[in-house]
Short mmCIF file of C-alpha atoms in Angstrom, two decimals:
data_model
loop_
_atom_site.label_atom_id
_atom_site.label_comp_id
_atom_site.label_asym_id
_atom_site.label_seq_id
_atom_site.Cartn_x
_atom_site.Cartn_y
_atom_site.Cartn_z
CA UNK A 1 77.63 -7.80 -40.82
CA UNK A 2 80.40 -10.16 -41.12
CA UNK A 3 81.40 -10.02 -44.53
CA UNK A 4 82.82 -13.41 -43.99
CA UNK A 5 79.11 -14.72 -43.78
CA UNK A 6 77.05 -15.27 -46.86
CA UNK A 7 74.40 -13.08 -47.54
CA UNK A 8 70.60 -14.12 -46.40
CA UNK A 9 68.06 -14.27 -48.98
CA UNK A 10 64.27 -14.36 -48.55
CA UNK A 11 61.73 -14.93 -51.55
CA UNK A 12 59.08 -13.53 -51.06
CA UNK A 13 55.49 -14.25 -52.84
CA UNK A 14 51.98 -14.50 -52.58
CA UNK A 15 48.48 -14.53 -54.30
CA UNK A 16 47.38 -10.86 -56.02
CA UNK A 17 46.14 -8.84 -53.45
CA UNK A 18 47.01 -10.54 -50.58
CA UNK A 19 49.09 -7.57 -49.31
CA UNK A 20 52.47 -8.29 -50.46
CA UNK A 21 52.76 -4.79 -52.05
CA UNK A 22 51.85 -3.48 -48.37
CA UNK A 23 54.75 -5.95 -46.91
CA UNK A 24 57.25 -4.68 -49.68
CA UNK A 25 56.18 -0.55 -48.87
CA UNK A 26 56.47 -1.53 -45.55
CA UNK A 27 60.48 -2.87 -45.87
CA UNK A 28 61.14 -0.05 -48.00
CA UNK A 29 60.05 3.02 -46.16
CA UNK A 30 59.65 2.17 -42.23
CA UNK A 31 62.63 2.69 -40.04
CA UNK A 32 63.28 -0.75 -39.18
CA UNK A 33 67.07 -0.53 -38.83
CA UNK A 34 67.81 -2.91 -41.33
CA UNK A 35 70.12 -2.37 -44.45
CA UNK A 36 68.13 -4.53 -46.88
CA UNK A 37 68.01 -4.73 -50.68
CA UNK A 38 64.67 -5.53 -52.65
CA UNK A 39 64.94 -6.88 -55.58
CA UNK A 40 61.42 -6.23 -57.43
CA UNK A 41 60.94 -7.46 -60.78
CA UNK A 42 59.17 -4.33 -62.40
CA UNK A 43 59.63 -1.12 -60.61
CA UNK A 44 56.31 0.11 -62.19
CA UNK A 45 54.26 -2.61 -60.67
CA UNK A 46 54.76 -2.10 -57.49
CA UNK A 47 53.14 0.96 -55.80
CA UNK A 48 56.20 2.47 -54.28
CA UNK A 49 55.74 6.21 -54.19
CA UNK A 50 58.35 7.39 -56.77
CA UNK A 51 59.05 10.23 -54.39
CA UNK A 52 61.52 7.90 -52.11
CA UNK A 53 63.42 6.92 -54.43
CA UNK A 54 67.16 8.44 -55.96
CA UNK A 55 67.67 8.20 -60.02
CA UNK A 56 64.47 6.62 -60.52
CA UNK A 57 65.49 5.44 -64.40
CA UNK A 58 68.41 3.36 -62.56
CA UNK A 59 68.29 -0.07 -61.57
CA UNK A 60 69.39 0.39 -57.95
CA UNK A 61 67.87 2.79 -56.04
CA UNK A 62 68.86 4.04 -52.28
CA UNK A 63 66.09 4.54 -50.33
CA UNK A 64 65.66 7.22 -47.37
CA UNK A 65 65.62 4.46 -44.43
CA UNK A 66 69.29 2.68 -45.57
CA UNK A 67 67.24 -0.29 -47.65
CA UNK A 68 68.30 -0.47 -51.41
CA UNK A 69 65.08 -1.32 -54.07
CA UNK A 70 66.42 -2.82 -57.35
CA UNK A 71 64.34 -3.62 -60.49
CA UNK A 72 64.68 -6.83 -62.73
CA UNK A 73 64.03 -5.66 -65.87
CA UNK A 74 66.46 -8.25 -67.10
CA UNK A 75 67.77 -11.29 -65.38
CA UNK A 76 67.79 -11.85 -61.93
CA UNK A 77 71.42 -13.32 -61.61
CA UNK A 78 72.64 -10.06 -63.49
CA UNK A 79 71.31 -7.91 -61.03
CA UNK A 80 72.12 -10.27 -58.10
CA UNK A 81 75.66 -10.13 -59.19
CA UNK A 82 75.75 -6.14 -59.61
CA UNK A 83 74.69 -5.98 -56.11
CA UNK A 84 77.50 -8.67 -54.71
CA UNK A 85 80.09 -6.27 -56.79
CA UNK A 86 78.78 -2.91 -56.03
CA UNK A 87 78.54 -4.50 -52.16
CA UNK A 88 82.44 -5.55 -52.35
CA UNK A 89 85.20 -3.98 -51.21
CA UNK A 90 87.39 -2.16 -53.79
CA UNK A 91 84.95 -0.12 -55.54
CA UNK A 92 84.67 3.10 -55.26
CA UNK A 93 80.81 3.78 -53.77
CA UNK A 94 80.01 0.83 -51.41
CA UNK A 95 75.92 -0.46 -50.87
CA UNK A 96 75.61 -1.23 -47.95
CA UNK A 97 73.40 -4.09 -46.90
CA UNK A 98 72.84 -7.10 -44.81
CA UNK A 99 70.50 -9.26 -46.76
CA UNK A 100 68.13 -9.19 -50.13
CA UNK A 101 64.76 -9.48 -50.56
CA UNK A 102 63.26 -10.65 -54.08
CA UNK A 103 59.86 -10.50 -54.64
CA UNK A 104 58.23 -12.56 -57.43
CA UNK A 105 55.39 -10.81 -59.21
CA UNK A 106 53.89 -12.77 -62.24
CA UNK A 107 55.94 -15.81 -60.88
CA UNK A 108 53.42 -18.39 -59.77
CA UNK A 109 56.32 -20.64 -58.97
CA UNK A 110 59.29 -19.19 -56.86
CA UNK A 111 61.31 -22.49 -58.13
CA UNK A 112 63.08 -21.13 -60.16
CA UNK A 113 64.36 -18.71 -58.02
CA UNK A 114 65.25 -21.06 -55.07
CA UNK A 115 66.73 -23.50 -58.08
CA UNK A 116 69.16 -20.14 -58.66
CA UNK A 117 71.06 -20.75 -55.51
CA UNK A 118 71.51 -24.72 -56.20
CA UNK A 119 72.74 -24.38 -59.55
CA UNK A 120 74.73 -21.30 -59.68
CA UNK A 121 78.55 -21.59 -57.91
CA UNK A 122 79.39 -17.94 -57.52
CA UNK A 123 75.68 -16.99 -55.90
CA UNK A 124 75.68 -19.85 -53.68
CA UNK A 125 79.31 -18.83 -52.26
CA UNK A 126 78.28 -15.53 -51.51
CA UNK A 127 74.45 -15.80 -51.02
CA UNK A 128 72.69 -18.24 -48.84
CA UNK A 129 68.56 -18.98 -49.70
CA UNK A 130 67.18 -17.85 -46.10
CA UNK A 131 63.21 -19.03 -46.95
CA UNK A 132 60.48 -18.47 -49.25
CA UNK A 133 57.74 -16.21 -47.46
CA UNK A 134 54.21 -16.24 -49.19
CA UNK A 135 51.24 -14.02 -48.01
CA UNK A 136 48.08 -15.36 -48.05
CA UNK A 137 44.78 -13.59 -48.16
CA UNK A 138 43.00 -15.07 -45.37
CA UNK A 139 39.44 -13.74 -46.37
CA UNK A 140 39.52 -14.88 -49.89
CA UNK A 141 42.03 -17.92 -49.76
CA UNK A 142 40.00 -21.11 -49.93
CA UNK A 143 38.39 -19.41 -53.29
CA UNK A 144 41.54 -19.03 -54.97
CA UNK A 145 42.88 -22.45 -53.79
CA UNK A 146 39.77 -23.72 -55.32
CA UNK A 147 40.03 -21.88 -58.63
CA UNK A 148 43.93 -21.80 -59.09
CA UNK A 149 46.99 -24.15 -59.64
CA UNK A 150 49.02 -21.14 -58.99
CA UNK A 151 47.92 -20.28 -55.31
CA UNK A 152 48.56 -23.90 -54.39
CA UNK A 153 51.89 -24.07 -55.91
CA UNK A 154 52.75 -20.48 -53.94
CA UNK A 155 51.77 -22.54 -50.52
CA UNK A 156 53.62 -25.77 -51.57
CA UNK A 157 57.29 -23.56 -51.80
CA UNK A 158 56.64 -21.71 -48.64
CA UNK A 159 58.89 -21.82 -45.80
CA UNK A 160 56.92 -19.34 -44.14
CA UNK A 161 52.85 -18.75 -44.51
CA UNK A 162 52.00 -15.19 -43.81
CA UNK A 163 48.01 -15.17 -42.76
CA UNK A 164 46.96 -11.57 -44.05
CA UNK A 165 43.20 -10.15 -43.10
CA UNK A 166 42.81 -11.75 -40.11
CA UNK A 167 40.95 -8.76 -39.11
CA UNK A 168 38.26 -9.95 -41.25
CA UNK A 169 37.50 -13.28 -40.80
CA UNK A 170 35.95 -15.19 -37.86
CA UNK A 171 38.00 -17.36 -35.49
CA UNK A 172 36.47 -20.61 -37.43
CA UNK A 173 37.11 -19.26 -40.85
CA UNK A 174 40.25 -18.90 -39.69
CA UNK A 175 40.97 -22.27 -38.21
CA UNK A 176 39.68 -24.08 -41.13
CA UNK A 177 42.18 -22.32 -43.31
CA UNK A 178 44.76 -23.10 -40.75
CA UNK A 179 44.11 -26.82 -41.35
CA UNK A 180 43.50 -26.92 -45.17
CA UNK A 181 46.97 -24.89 -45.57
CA UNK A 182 48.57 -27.26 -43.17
CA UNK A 183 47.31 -30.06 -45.07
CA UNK A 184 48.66 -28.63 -48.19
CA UNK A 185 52.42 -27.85 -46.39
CA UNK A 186 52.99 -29.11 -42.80
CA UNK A 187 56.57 -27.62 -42.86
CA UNK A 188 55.72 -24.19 -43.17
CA UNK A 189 55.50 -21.69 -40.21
CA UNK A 190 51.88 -19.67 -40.00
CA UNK A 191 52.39 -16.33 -38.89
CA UNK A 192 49.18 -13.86 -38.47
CA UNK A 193 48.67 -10.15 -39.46
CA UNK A 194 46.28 -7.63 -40.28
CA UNK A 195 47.35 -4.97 -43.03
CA UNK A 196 50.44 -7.04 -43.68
CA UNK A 197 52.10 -6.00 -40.10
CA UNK A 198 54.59 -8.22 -39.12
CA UNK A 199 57.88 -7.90 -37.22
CA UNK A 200 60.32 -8.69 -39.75
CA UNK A 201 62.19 -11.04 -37.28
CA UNK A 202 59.37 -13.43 -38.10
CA UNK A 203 59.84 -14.03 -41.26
CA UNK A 204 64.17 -13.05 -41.63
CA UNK A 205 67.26 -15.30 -40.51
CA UNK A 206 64.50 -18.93 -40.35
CA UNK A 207 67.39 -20.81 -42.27
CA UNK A 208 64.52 -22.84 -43.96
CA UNK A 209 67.31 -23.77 -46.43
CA UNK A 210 70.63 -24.03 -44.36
CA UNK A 211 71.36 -27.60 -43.96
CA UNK A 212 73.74 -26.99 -40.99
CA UNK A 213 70.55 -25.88 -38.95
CA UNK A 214 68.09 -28.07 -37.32
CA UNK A 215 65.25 -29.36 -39.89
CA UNK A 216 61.83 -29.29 -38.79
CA UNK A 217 60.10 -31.94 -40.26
CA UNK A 218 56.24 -31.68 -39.77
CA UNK A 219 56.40 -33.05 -35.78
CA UNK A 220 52.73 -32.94 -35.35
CA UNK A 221 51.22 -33.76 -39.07
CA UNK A 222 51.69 -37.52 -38.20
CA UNK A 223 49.56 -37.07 -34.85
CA UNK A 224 46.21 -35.79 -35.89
CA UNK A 225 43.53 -36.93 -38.53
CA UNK A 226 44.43 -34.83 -41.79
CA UNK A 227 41.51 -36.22 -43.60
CA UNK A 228 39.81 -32.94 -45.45
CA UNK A 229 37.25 -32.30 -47.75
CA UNK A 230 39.12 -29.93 -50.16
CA UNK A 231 40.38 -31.29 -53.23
CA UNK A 232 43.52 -30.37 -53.58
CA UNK A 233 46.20 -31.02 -56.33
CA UNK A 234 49.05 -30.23 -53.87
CA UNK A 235 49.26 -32.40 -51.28
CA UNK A 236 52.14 -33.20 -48.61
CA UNK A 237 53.26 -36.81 -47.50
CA UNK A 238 55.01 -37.39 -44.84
CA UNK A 239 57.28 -41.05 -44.60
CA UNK A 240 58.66 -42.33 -40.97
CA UNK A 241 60.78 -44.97 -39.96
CA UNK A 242 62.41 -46.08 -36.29
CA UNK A 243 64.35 -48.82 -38.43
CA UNK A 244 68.01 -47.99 -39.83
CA UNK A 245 68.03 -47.18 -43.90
CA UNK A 246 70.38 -48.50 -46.11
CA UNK A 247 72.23 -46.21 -47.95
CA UNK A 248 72.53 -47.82 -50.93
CA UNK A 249 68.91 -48.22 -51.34
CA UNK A 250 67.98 -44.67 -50.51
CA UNK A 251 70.17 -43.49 -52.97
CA UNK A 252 68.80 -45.56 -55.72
CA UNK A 253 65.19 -44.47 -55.00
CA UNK A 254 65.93 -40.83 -54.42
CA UNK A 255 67.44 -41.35 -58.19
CA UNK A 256 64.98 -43.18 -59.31
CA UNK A 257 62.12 -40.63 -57.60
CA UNK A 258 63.83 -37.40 -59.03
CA UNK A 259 64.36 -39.23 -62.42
CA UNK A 260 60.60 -39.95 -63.05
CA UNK A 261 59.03 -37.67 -60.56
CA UNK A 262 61.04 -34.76 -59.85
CA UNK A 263 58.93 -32.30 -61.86
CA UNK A 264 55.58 -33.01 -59.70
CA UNK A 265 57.53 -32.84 -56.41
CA UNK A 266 57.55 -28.82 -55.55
CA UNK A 267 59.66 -29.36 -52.30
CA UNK A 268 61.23 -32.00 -49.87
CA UNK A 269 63.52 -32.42 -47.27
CA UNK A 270 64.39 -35.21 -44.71
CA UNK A 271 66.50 -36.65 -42.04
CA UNK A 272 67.58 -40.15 -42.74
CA UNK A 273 68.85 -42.52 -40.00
CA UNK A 274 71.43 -44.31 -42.32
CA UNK A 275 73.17 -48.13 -40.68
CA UNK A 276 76.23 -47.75 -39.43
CA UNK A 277 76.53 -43.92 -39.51
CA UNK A 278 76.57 -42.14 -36.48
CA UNK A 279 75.49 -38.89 -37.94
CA UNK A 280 72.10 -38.15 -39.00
CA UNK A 281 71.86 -37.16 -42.61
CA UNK A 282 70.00 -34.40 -43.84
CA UNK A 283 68.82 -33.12 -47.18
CA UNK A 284 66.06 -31.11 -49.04
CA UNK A 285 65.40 -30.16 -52.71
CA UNK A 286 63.19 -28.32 -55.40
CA UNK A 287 61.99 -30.23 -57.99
CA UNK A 288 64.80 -32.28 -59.19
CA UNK A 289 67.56 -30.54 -57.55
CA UNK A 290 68.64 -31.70 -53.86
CA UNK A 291 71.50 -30.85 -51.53
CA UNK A 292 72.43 -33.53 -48.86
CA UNK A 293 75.12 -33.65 -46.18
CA UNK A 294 75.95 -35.98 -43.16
CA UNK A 295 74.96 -33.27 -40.30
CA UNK A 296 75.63 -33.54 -36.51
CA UNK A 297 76.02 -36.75 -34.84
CA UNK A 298 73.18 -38.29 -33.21
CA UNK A 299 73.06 -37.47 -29.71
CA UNK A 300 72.90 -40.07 -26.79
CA UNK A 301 69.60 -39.73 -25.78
CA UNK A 302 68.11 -39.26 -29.38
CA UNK A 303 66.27 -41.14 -31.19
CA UNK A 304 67.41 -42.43 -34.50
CA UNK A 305 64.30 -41.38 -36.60
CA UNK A 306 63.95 -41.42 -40.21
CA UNK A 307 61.81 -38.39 -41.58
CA UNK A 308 61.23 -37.28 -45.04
CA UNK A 309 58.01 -34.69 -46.03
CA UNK A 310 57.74 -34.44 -49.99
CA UNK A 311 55.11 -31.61 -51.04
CA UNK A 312 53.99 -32.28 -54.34
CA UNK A 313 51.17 -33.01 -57.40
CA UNK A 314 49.78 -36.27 -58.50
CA UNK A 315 52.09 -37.66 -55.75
CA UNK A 316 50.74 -41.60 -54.97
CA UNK A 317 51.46 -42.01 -50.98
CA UNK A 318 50.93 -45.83 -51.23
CA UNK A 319 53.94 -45.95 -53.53
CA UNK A 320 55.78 -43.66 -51.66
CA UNK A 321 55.02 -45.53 -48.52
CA UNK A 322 56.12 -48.92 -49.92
CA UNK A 323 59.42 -47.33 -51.36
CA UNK A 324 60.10 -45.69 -48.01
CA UNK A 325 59.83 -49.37 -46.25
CA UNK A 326 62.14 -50.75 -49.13
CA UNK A 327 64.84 -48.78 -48.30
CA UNK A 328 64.98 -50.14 -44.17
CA UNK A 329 68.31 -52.15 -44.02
CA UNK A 330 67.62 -55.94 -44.47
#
């Protein structure tokens, strides 16, 4: 790897037995090729046979395929910065590896985590947020998005929906879960698998959260009838508009939005059409921290859209809807 680049992380969570555990054996002991560190947060929890491992009262283990398994028995930017120094040149022992894995047991809400990479300077120069993966238990998911705040909040911060069991259910079970989860997040990417087989391409190097790539923004959502029957608290809304924004405006509502409702809105991202700019801008956030940047210039045959998804609680889309119209240049 170019140790010039920043290293990729992925997040990765999902509902209790959903197969995560299977997904994490499976990156720790196949021969996959890839120099990966794990970063789990209790070594004990997580049924990784205790044979594989080297020192197994450390904190960083090397396992038998090249990947590295940590424990956070502590605090998560501690051990992220042990591995950035034990990784650097210099030291005497060099791990070797080309991008982390954390995976979030007894955190309902990978926020925090992603929040990590906004706020902290030295992290965000040398690690870059990748996505945040959650695996889903097809068979038993509308039950626990019925029953639990938590499994909808793991589906609002995904970048990536992994659809585990699909062995089990029917081809209309399945398609109904399709559309309740894509009601719930239209920005994430469904992948499929049975037994928590995936090739790790699918869910590795997406740049969910690189602003310099090319933001999806929910390109169908707007297209089909979304009405459902499910009550869910986390909802997505998705604001369009072929007129040019002001950027004045925009930036007092986005202030005035993450002032008064940036704990309710889980994640967001746009690109904004802006008068008089000839580059589109783009930005996304968690909660009430955001990252913006004027990206790429429009192209010649484009068209100069403004898009904006916000996935969220108690979210009122009239009110978002008449602030999004506001903000259109007079």
């Amino acid at each position: 790897m170019n140790k010039n680049k920043k290293v990729p992380i992925t997040v990765l969570t999902g509902f209790l037995g959903a197969g995560k555990t299977t997904l994490l054996n499976y990156i720790l002991t196949e021969n996959h090729g890839q120099k990966i560190a794990v970063i789990v947060n209790e070594f004990g929890e997580v049924g990784i046979d205790n044979q594989l491992v080297v020192g197994a009262d450390e904190e960083i283990f090397e396992m038998n395929n090249g990947c590295i398994c940590c424990t956070v028995r502590g605090d998560l930017i501690r051990i992220l910065r042990d591995l950035k120094e034990k990784r650097s040149e210099g030291q005497g022992k060099l791990l070797e590896f080309d991008r982390v894995v954390i995976e979030t047991t007894g955190l309902a809400d990978p926020g925090p985590v992603a929040q990590t990479f906004f706020v902290d300077p030295e992290l965000s120069k040398y690690y870059h947020l990748d996505s945040i993966v959650t695996v889903v238990d097809t068979y038993h998911v509308h039950e626990q998005l019925d029953r639990s705040h938590e499994a909808q909040e793991q589906i609002a911060f995904a970048d990536v929906l992994v659809l585990n069991k699909i062995d089990l259910v029917e081809e209309e079970h399945l398609n109904t879960v399709i559309k309740r989860l894509t009601n719930m997040n239209p920005t994430a990417k469904l992948v499929q698998a049975s037994h928590s087989k995936i090739n790790l391409d699918q869910i590795l190097n997406l740049y969910s959260f690189d602003l310099d790539q090319k933001l999806e923004i929910a390109p169908n959502f707007l297209k089909e009838d979304h009405h459902h029957h499910h009550d869910d608290h986390v909802k997505a809304i998705v604001l369009r508009s072929e007129k040019p924004l002001s950027l004045p405006k925009v930036e007092q509502w986005m202030n005035t939005v993450l002032a008064e409702l940036g704990p309710q809105m889980y994640r967001y991202k746009g690109i904004f059409h802006i008068e008089d700019l000839d580059k589109r801008v783009v930005f996304q956030g968690v909660h009430m921290l955001f990252a913006g940047t004027a990206d790429r210039k429009w192209q010649e045959n484009e068209k100069r859209v403004s898009e904006m998804v916000v996935i969220g609680t108690g979210l009122d889309e009239k009110w978002f809807q008449e602030q999004f119209e506001n903000c259109v240049s007079a």
